[in-house]
Amino acid sequence: MEKNTNRKKILVIHGPNLNLLGKREPDIYGHQTLDGINTKLKARGEELDLSVETFQSNHEGDIVEKIQQAPGSFHGVLINPAAFTHTSIAIRDALSMLNMPLIEIHLTNIYKRETFRHVSMISDIVTGRISGFGHHGYLLALEGLAQMLSS
Ligand code: DQA
């Protein structure tokens, strides 16, 4: 089937240590790998008529640069900043410049964990948040974004 090139584009950003999903503390983060999550996101994107690009980095500056490329190229961003959630004003500032729906996602319920995880540098600038649904949360977030972009 011919690809719909007019599809809205979603940028999915995964922060540090998420490249090790599946091996990393599976009792906390589950057994699903990052490749598995990305494959499911792209497949669900096709069904929702969205084009999904995924990006992972362990480096704050690389994430900032990727976010800076979003205007004009993407229609929405889904981000799990991982540990940078709790520390990065640079990622917050980069996201603040975007004029598009932003979804913050966490595999775990960060409020059920250590107190240093209860602070998110981006919670007050994102459009919506999903936390505690494990890898399934990524699909919920994508569905939410699709809804936002169609209305
Ligand atoms: C996380 C929660 C963060 O506190 C942690 O540093 C992560 C993953 C989550 O998805 O639950 O790396 O963002």
PDB file of N, CA, C and O in Angstrom, residues 46-109:
ATOM      1  N   GLU A  46       0.993   3.676  12.590  1.00  0.00           N
ATOM      2  CA  GLU A  46       0.421   3.387  11.255  1.00  0.00           C
ATOM      3  C   GLU A  46      -1.094   3.305  11.346  1.00  0.00           C
ATOM      4  O   GLU A  46      -1.814   3.880  10.524  1.00  0.00           O
ATOM      5  N   GLU A  47      -1.575   2.590  12.368  1.00  0.00           N
ATOM      6  CA  GLU A  47      -3.027   2.425  12.529  1.00  0.00           C
ATOM      7  C   GLU A  47      -3.714   3.766  12.787  1.00  0.00           C
ATOM      8  O   GLU A  47      -4.855   3.970  12.399  1.00  0.00           O
ATOM      9  N   LEU A  48      -2.998   4.659  13.484  1.00  0.00           N
ATOM     10  CA  LEU A  48      -3.583   5.969  13.824  1.00  0.00           C
ATOM     11  C   LEU A  48      -3.279   7.025  12.766  1.00  0.00           C
ATOM     12  O   LEU A  48      -3.587   8.202  12.949  1.00  0.00           O
ATOM     13  N   ASP A  49      -2.638   6.583  11.668  1.00  0.00           N
ATOM     14  CA  ASP A  49      -2.252   7.487  10.582  1.00  0.00           C
ATOM     15  C   ASP A  49      -1.227   8.531  11.052  1.00  0.00           C
ATOM     16  O   ASP A  49      -1.278   9.695  10.660  1.00  0.00           O
ATOM     17  N   LEU A  50      -0.314   8.080  11.912  1.00  0.00           N
ATOM     18  CA  LEU A  50       0.761   8.949  12.389  1.00  0.00           C
ATOM     19  C   LEU A  50       2.095   8.317  12.013  1.00  0.00           C
ATOM     20  O   LEU A  50       2.230   7.088  12.008  1.00  0.00           O
ATOM     21  N   SER A  51       3.067   9.166  11.741  1.00  0.00           N
ATOM     22  CA  SER A  51       4.411   8.665  11.485  1.00  0.00           C
ATOM     23  C   SER A  51       5.228   8.865  12.768  1.00  0.00           C
ATOM     24  O   SER A  51       5.277   9.969  13.306  1.00  0.00           O
ATOM     25  N   VAL A  52       5.817   7.798  13.275  1.00  0.00           N
ATOM     26  CA  VAL A  52       6.513   7.855  14.568  1.00  0.00           C
ATOM     27  C   VAL A  52       8.016   7.716  14.358  1.00  0.00           C
ATOM     28  O   VAL A  52       8.474   6.744  13.757  1.00  0.00           O
ATOM     29  N   GLU A  53       8.766   8.704  14.856  1.00  0.00           N
ATOM     30  CA  GLU A  53      10.235   8.592  14.859  1.00  0.00           C
ATOM     31  C   GLU A  53      10.694   8.471  16.308  1.00  0.00           C
ATOM     32  O   GLU A  53      10.202   9.193  17.178  1.00  0.00           O
ATOM     33  N   THR A  54      11.611   7.556  16.557  1.00  0.00           N
ATOM     34  CA  THR A  54      12.075   7.359  17.927  1.00  0.00           C
ATOM     35  C   THR A  54      13.547   7.749  18.053  1.00  0.00           C
ATOM     36  O   THR A  54      14.315   7.641  17.096  1.00  0.00           O
ATOM     37  N   PHE A  55      13.909   8.208  19.241  1.00  0.00           N
ATOM     38  CA  PHE A  55      15.274   8.669  19.507  1.00  0.00           C
ATOM     39  C   PHE A  55      15.601   8.357  20.955  1.00  0.00           C
ATOM     40  O   PHE A  55      14.785   8.622  21.847  1.00  0.00           O
ATOM     41  N   GLN A  56      16.774   7.779  21.186  1.00  0.00           N
ATOM     42  CA  GLN A  56      17.220   7.544  22.570  1.00  0.00           C
ATOM     43  C   GLN A  56      18.616   8.107  22.732  1.00  0.00           C
ATOM     44  O   GLN A  56      19.467   7.979  21.845  1.00  0.00           O
ATOM     45  N   SER A  57      18.850   8.748  23.885  1.00  0.00           N
ATOM     46  CA  SER A  57      20.215   9.182  24.189  1.00  0.00           C
ATOM     47  C   SER A  57      20.432   9.162  25.688  1.00  0.00           C
ATOM     48  O   SER A  57      19.518   9.414  26.478  1.00  0.00           O
ATOM     49  N   ASN A  58      21.685   8.895  26.040  1.00  0.00           N
ATOM     50  CA  ASN A  58      22.099   8.973  27.445  1.00  0.00           C
ATOM     51  C   ASN A  58      22.678  10.351  27.765  1.00  0.00           C
ATOM     52  O   ASN A  58      23.132  10.579  28.877  1.00  0.00           O
ATOM     53  N   HIS A  59      22.652  11.257  26.758  1.00  0.00           N
ATOM     54  CA  HIS A  59      23.322  12.552  26.899  1.00  0.00           C
ATOM     55  C   HIS A  59      22.322  13.705  26.835  1.00  0.00           C
ATOM     56  O   HIS A  59      21.578  13.845  25.846  1.00  0.00           O
ATOM     57  N   GLU A  60      22.345  14.532  27.840  1.00  0.00           N
ATOM     58  CA  GLU A  60      21.389  15.639  27.954  1.00  0.00           C
ATOM     59  C   GLU A  60      21.447  16.570  26.735  1.00  0.00           C
ATOM     60  O   GLU A  60      20.414  16.948  26.180  1.00  0.00           O
ATOM     61  N   GLY A  61      22.658  16.949  26.321  1.00  0.00           N
ATOM     62  CA  GLY A  61      22.807  17.878  25.195  1.00  0.00           C
ATOM     63  C   GLY A  61      22.244  17.312  23.899  1.00  0.00           C
ATOM     64  O   GLY A  61      21.669  18.038  23.080  1.00  0.00           O
ATOM     65  N   ASP A  62      22.410  16.006  23.688  1.00  0.00           N
ATOM     66  CA  ASP A  62      21.870  15.382  22.468  1.00  0.00           C
ATOM     67  C   ASP A  62      20.340  15.441  22.472  1.00  0.00           C
ATOM     68  O   ASP A  62      19.707  15.642  21.433  1.00  0.00           O
ATOM     69  N   ILE A  63      19.762  15.272  23.661  1.00  0.00           N
ATOM     70  CA  ILE A  63      18.298  15.342  23.762  1.00  0.00           C
ATOM     71  C   ILE A  63      17.831  16.780  23.496  1.00  0.00           C
ATOM     72  O   ILE A  63      16.868  17.014  22.755  1.00  0.00           O
ATOM     73  N   VAL A  64      18.553  17.749  24.046  1.00  0.00           N
ATOM     74  CA  VAL A  64      18.221  19.162  23.809  1.00  0.00           C
ATOM     75  C   VAL A  64      18.279  19.461  22.302  1.00  0.00           C
ATOM     76  O   VAL A  64      17.366  20.081  21.743  1.00  0.00           O
ATOM     77  N   GLU A  65      19.328  18.975  21.640  1.00  0.00           N
ATOM     78  CA  GLU A  65      19.460  19.257  20.199  1.00  0.00           C
ATOM     79  C   GLU A  65      18.351  18.598  19.389  1.00  0.00           C
ATOM     80  O   GLU A  65      17.846  19.170  18.426  1.00  0.00           O
ATOM     81  N   LYS A  66      17.959  17.409  19.788  1.00  0.00           N
ATOM     82  CA  LYS A  66      16.861  16.726  19.085  1.00  0.00           C
ATOM     83  C   LYS A  66      15.561  17.520  19.256  1.00  0.00           C
ATOM     84  O   LYS A  66      14.802  17.698  18.295  1.00  0.00           O
ATOM     85  N   ILE A  67      15.306  17.988  20.466  1.00  0.00           N
ATOM     86  CA  ILE A  67      14.085  18.775  20.709  1.00  0.00           C
ATOM     87  C   ILE A  67      14.110  20.058  19.864  1.00  0.00           C
ATOM     88  O   ILE A  67      13.099  20.472  19.295  1.00  0.00           O
ATOM     89  N   GLN A  68      15.291  20.657  19.741  1.00  0.00           N
ATOM     90  CA  GLN A  68      15.403  21.897  18.953  1.00  0.00           C
ATOM     91  C   GLN A  68      15.064  21.676  17.482  1.00  0.00           C
ATOM     92  O   GLN A  68      14.713  22.617  16.773  1.00  0.00           O
ATOM     93  N   GLN A  69      15.191  20.433  17.016  1.00  0.00           N
ATOM     94  CA  GLN A  69      14.892  20.136  15.596  1.00  0.00           C
ATOM     95  C   GLN A  69      13.395  19.899  15.356  1.00  0.00           C
ATOM     96  O   GLN A  69      12.979  19.746  14.210  1.00  0.00           O
ATOM     97  N   ALA A  70      12.611  19.858  16.434  1.00  0.00           N
ATOM     98  CA  ALA A  70      11.199  19.478  16.272  1.00  0.00           C
ATOM     99  C   ALA A  70      10.342  20.498  15.493  1.00  0.00           C
ATOM    100  O   ALA A  70       9.542  20.090  14.653  1.00  0.00           O
ATOM    101  N   PRO A  71      10.520  21.817  15.721  1.00  0.00           N
ATOM    102  CA  PRO A  71       9.638  22.754  14.997  1.00  0.00           C
ATOM    103  C   PRO A  71       9.794  22.600  13.475  1.00  0.00           C
ATOM    104  O   PRO A  71      10.906  22.541  12.963  1.00  0.00           O
ATOM    105  N   GLY A  72       8.662  22.497  12.805  1.00  0.00           N
ATOM    106  CA  GLY A  72       8.695  22.344  11.347  1.00  0.00           C
ATOM    107  C   GLY A  72       8.844  20.904  10.894  1.00  0.00           C
ATOM    108  O   GLY A  72       8.611  20.585   9.727  1.00  0.00           O
ATOM    109  N   SER A  73       9.260  20.017  11.784  1.00  0.00           N
ATOM    110  CA  SER A  73       9.458  18.618  11.399  1.00  0.00           C
ATOM    111  C   SER A  73       8.459  17.678  12.068  1.00  0.00           C
ATOM    112  O   SER A  73       8.176  16.604  11.540  1.00  0.00           O
ATOM    113  N   PHE A  74       7.989  18.054  13.256  1.00  0.00           N
ATOM    114  CA  PHE A  74       7.087  17.178  14.014  1.00  0.00           C
ATOM    115  C   PHE A  74       5.853  17.950  14.469  1.00  0.00           C
ATOM    116  O   PHE A  74       5.881  19.187  14.579  1.00  0.00           O
ATOM    117  N   HIS A  75       4.790  17.181  14.752  1.00  0.00           N
ATOM    118  CA  HIS A  75       3.526  17.786  15.201  1.00  0.00           C
ATOM    119  C   HIS A  75       3.264  17.535  16.681  1.00  0.00           C
ATOM    120  O   HIS A  75       2.346  18.121  17.257  1.00  0.00           O
ATOM    121  N   GLY A  76       4.029  16.645  17.288  1.00  0.00           N
ATOM    122  CA  GLY A  76       3.847  16.348  18.701  1.00  0.00           C
ATOM    123  C   GLY A  76       5.049  15.599  19.225  1.00  0.00           C
ATOM    124  O   GLY A  76       5.772  14.953  18.458  1.00  0.00           O
ATOM    125  N   VAL A  77       5.275  15.701  20.541  1.00  0.00           N
ATOM    126  CA  VAL A  77       6.418  15.026  21.171  1.00  0.00           C
ATOM    127  C   VAL A  77       5.943  14.220  22.367  1.00  0.00           C
ATOM    128  O   VAL A  77       5.151  14.692  23.179  1.00  0.00           O
ATOM    129  N   LEU A  78       6.464  12.994  22.428  1.00  0.00           N
ATOM    130  CA  LEU A  78       6.221  12.107  23.564  1.00  0.00           C
ATOM    131  C   LEU A  78       7.593  11.863  24.178  1.00  0.00           C
ATOM    132  O   LEU A  78       8.501  11.385  23.488  1.00  0.00           O
ATOM    133  N   ILE A  79       7.768  12.224  25.445  1.00  0.00           N
ATOM    134  CA  ILE A  79       9.114  12.131  26.029  1.00  0.00           C
ATOM    135  C   ILE A  79       9.125  11.465  27.391  1.00  0.00           C
ATOM    136  O   ILE A  79       8.295  11.771  28.250  1.00  0.00           O
ATOM    137  N   ASN A  80      10.039  10.510  27.541  1.00  0.00           N
ATOM    138  CA  ASN A  80      10.386   9.980  28.861  1.00  0.00           C
ATOM    139  C   ASN A  80      11.816  10.438  29.118  1.00  0.00           C
ATOM    140  O   ASN A  80      12.763   9.809  28.654  1.00  0.00           O
ATOM    141  N   PRO A  81      11.981  11.552  29.856  1.00  0.00           N
ATOM    142  CA  PRO A  81      13.345  12.058  30.070  1.00  0.00           C
ATOM    143  C   PRO A  81      14.144  11.214  31.058  1.00  0.00           C
ATOM    144  O   PRO A  81      15.307  11.522  31.331  1.00  0.00           O
ATOM    145  N   ALA A  82      13.506  10.161  31.610  1.00  0.00           N
ATOM    146  CA  ALA A  82      14.147   9.266  32.588  1.00  0.00           C
ATOM    147  C   ALA A  82      14.746  10.108  33.727  1.00  0.00           C
ATOM    148  O   ALA A  82      14.070  11.012  34.212  1.00  0.00           O
ATOM    149  N   ALA A  83      15.991   9.863  34.124  1.00  0.00           N
ATOM    150  CA  ALA A  83      16.550  10.586  35.285  1.00  0.00           C
ATOM    151  C   ALA A  83      16.613  12.094  35.050  1.00  0.00           C
ATOM    152  O   ALA A  83      16.540  12.875  36.010  1.00  0.00           O
ATOM    153  N   PHE A  84      16.713  12.516  33.777  1.00  0.00           N
ATOM    154  CA  PHE A  84      16.753  13.965  33.499  1.00  0.00           C
ATOM    155  C   PHE A  84      15.430  14.651  33.843  1.00  0.00           C
ATOM    156  O   PHE A  84      15.381  15.879  33.955  1.00  0.00           O
ATOM    157  N   THR A  85      14.362  13.867  33.999  1.00  0.00           N
ATOM    158  CA  THR A  85      13.074  14.428  34.436  1.00  0.00           C
ATOM    159  C   THR A  85      13.272  15.276  35.685  1.00  0.00           C
ATOM    160  O   THR A  85      12.675  16.344  35.831  1.00  0.00           O
ATOM    161  N   HIS A  86      14.097  14.739  36.572  1.00  0.00           N
ATOM    162  CA  HIS A  86      14.210  15.312  37.918  1.00  0.00           C
ATOM    163  C   HIS A  86      15.272  16.402  38.023  1.00  0.00           C
ATOM    164  O   HIS A  86      15.387  17.038  39.067  1.00  0.00           O
ATOM    165  N   THR A  87      16.058  16.576  36.965  1.00  0.00           N
ATOM    166  CA  THR A  87      17.217  17.474  37.074  1.00  0.00           C
ATOM    167  C   THR A  87      17.347  18.507  35.955  1.00  0.00           C
ATOM    168  O   THR A  87      18.023  19.509  36.160  1.00  0.00           O
ATOM    169  N   SER A  88      16.773  18.256  34.789  1.00  0.00           N
ATOM    170  CA  SER A  88      17.216  19.028  33.617  1.00  0.00           C
ATOM    171  C   SER A  88      16.375  20.265  33.287  1.00  0.00           C
ATOM    172  O   SER A  88      15.304  20.184  32.666  1.00  0.00           O
ATOM    173  N   ILE A  89      16.924  21.408  33.637  1.00  0.00           N
ATOM    174  CA  ILE A  89      16.304  22.673  33.230  1.00  0.00           C
ATOM    175  C   ILE A  89      16.550  22.882  31.733  1.00  0.00           C
ATOM    176  O   ILE A  89      15.741  23.489  31.034  1.00  0.00           O
ATOM    177  N   ALA A  90      17.658  22.347  31.218  1.00  0.00           N
ATOM    178  CA  ALA A  90      17.961  22.498  29.781  1.00  0.00           C
ATOM    179  C   ALA A  90      16.903  21.802  28.925  1.00  0.00           C
ATOM    180  O   ALA A  90      16.443  22.362  27.915  1.00  0.00           O
ATOM    181  N   ILE A  91      16.482  20.605  29.326  1.00  0.00           N
ATOM    182  CA  ILE A  91      15.435  19.899  28.571  1.00  0.00           C
ATOM    183  C   ILE A  91      14.102  20.649  28.739  1.00  0.00           C
ATOM    184  O   ILE A  91      13.355  20.841  27.776  1.00  0.00           O
ATOM    185  N   ARG A  92      13.839  21.117  29.920  1.00  0.00           N
ATOM    186  CA  ARG A  92      12.614  21.913  30.139  1.00  0.00           C
ATOM    187  C   ARG A  92      12.596  23.137  29.221  1.00  0.00           C
ATOM    188  O   ARG A  92      11.599  23.427  28.555  1.00  0.00           O
ATOM    189  N   ASP A  93      13.721  23.869  29.184  1.00  0.00           N
ATOM    190  CA  ASP A  93      13.772  25.086  28.370  1.00  0.00           C
ATOM    191  C   ASP A  93      13.573  24.772  26.890  1.00  0.00           C
ATOM    192  O   ASP A  93      12.892  25.524  26.175  1.00  0.00           O
ATOM    193  N   ALA A  94      14.162  23.666  26.427  1.00  0.00           N
ATOM    194  CA  ALA A  94      14.014  23.290  25.011  1.00  0.00           C
ATOM    195  C   ALA A  94      12.548  22.930  24.718  1.00  0.00           C
ATOM    196  O   ALA A  94      11.986  23.367  23.703  1.00  0.00           O
ATOM    197  N   LEU A  95      11.925  22.178  25.608  1.00  0.00           N
ATOM    198  CA  LEU A  95      10.517  21.790  25.406  1.00  0.00           C
ATOM    199  C   LEU A  95       9.603  23.014  25.461  1.00  0.00           C
ATOM    200  O   LEU A  95       8.610  23.094  24.731  1.00  0.00           O
ATOM    201  N   SER A  96       9.958  23.977  26.324  1.00  0.00           N
ATOM    202  CA  SER A  96       9.128  25.183  26.482  1.00  0.00           C
ATOM    203  C   SER A  96       9.002  25.970  25.191  1.00  0.00           C
ATOM    204  O   SER A  96       8.049  26.724  25.009  1.00  0.00           O
ATOM    205  N   MET A  97      10.000  25.825  24.311  1.00  0.00           N
ATOM    206  CA  MET A  97       9.978  26.595  23.053  1.00  0.00           C
ATOM    207  C   MET A  97       9.050  25.976  22.013  1.00  0.00           C
ATOM    208  O   MET A  97       8.785  26.589  20.981  1.00  0.00           O
ATOM    209  N   LEU A  98       8.574  24.746  22.254  1.00  0.00           N
ATOM    210  CA  LEU A  98       7.761  24.055  21.249  1.00  0.00           C
ATOM    211  C   LEU A  98       6.304  24.470  21.357  1.00  0.00           C
ATOM    212  O   LEU A  98       5.749  24.548  22.458  1.00  0.00           O
ATOM    213  N   ASN A  99       5.700  24.660  20.204  1.00  0.00           N
ATOM    214  CA  ASN A  99       4.291  25.030  20.165  1.00  0.00           C
ATOM    215  C   ASN A  99       3.513  23.846  19.577  1.00  0.00           C
ATOM    216  O   ASN A  99       3.040  23.900  18.446  1.00  0.00           O
ATOM    217  N   MET A 100       3.467  22.765  20.342  1.00  0.00           N
ATOM    218  CA  MET A 100       2.792  21.535  19.872  1.00  0.00           C
ATOM    219  C   MET A 100       2.485  20.687  21.110  1.00  0.00           C
ATOM    220  O   MET A 100       3.068  20.924  22.178  1.00  0.00           O
ATOM    221  N   PRO A 101       1.590  19.701  20.993  1.00  0.00           N
ATOM    222  CA  PRO A 101       1.297  18.875  22.157  1.00  0.00           C
ATOM    223  C   PRO A 101       2.537  18.103  22.630  1.00  0.00           C
ATOM    224  O   PRO A 101       3.274  17.546  21.820  1.00  0.00           O
ATOM    225  N   LEU A 102       2.735  18.122  23.963  1.00  0.00           N
ATOM    226  CA  LEU A 102       3.870  17.426  24.580  1.00  0.00           C
ATOM    227  C   LEU A 102       3.324  16.465  25.622  1.00  0.00           C
ATOM    228  O   LEU A 102       2.534  16.874  26.475  1.00  0.00           O
ATOM    229  N   ILE A 103       3.761  15.227  25.562  1.00  0.00           N
ATOM    230  CA  ILE A 103       3.333  14.252  26.566  1.00  0.00           C
ATOM    231  C   ILE A 103       4.550  13.745  27.326  1.00  0.00           C
ATOM    232  O   ILE A 103       5.533  13.297  26.723  1.00  0.00           O
ATOM    233  N   GLU A 104       4.473  13.815  28.656  1.00  0.00           N
ATOM    234  CA  GLU A 104       5.516  13.260  29.527  1.00  0.00           C
ATOM    235  C   GLU A 104       5.087  11.849  29.934  1.00  0.00           C
ATOM    236  O   GLU A 104       3.943  11.657  30.347  1.00  0.00           O
ATOM    237  N   ILE A 105       5.989  10.919  29.780  1.00  0.00           N
ATOM    238  CA  ILE A 105       5.633   9.548  30.140  1.00  0.00           C
ATOM    239  C   ILE A 105       6.694   8.922  31.033  1.00  0.00           C
ATOM    240  O   ILE A 105       7.890   9.176  30.864  1.00  0.00           O
ATOM    241  N   HIS A 106       6.228   8.103  31.982  1.00  0.00           N
ATOM    242  CA  HIS A 106       7.115   7.295  32.823  1.00  0.00           C
ATOM    243  C   HIS A 106       6.540   5.895  32.906  1.00  0.00           C
ATOM    244  O   HIS A 106       5.317   5.731  33.038  1.00  0.00           O
ATOM    245  N   LEU A 107       7.434   4.922  32.842  1.00  0.00           N
ATOM    246  CA  LEU A 107       6.993   3.532  32.987  1.00  0.00           C
ATOM    247  C   LEU A 107       6.409   3.296  34.375  1.00  0.00           C
ATOM    248  O   LEU A 107       5.402   2.615  34.541  1.00  0.00           O
ATOM    249  N   THR A 108       7.079   3.887  35.372  1.00  0.00           N
ATOM    250  CA  THR A 108       6.665   3.675  36.756  1.00  0.00           C
ATOM    251  C   THR A 108       5.861   4.869  37.250  1.00  0.00           C
ATOM    252  O   THR A 108       5.917   5.959  36.662  1.00  0.00           O
ATOM    253  N   ASN A 109       5.160   4.654  38.370  1.00  0.00           N
ATOM    254  CA  ASN A 109       4.487   5.765  39.051  1.00  0.00           C
ATOM    255  C   ASN A 109       5.554   6.454  39.908  1.00  0.00           C
ATOM    256  O   ASN A 109       5.893   5.972  40.982  1.00  0.00           O
TER     257      ASN A 109
END
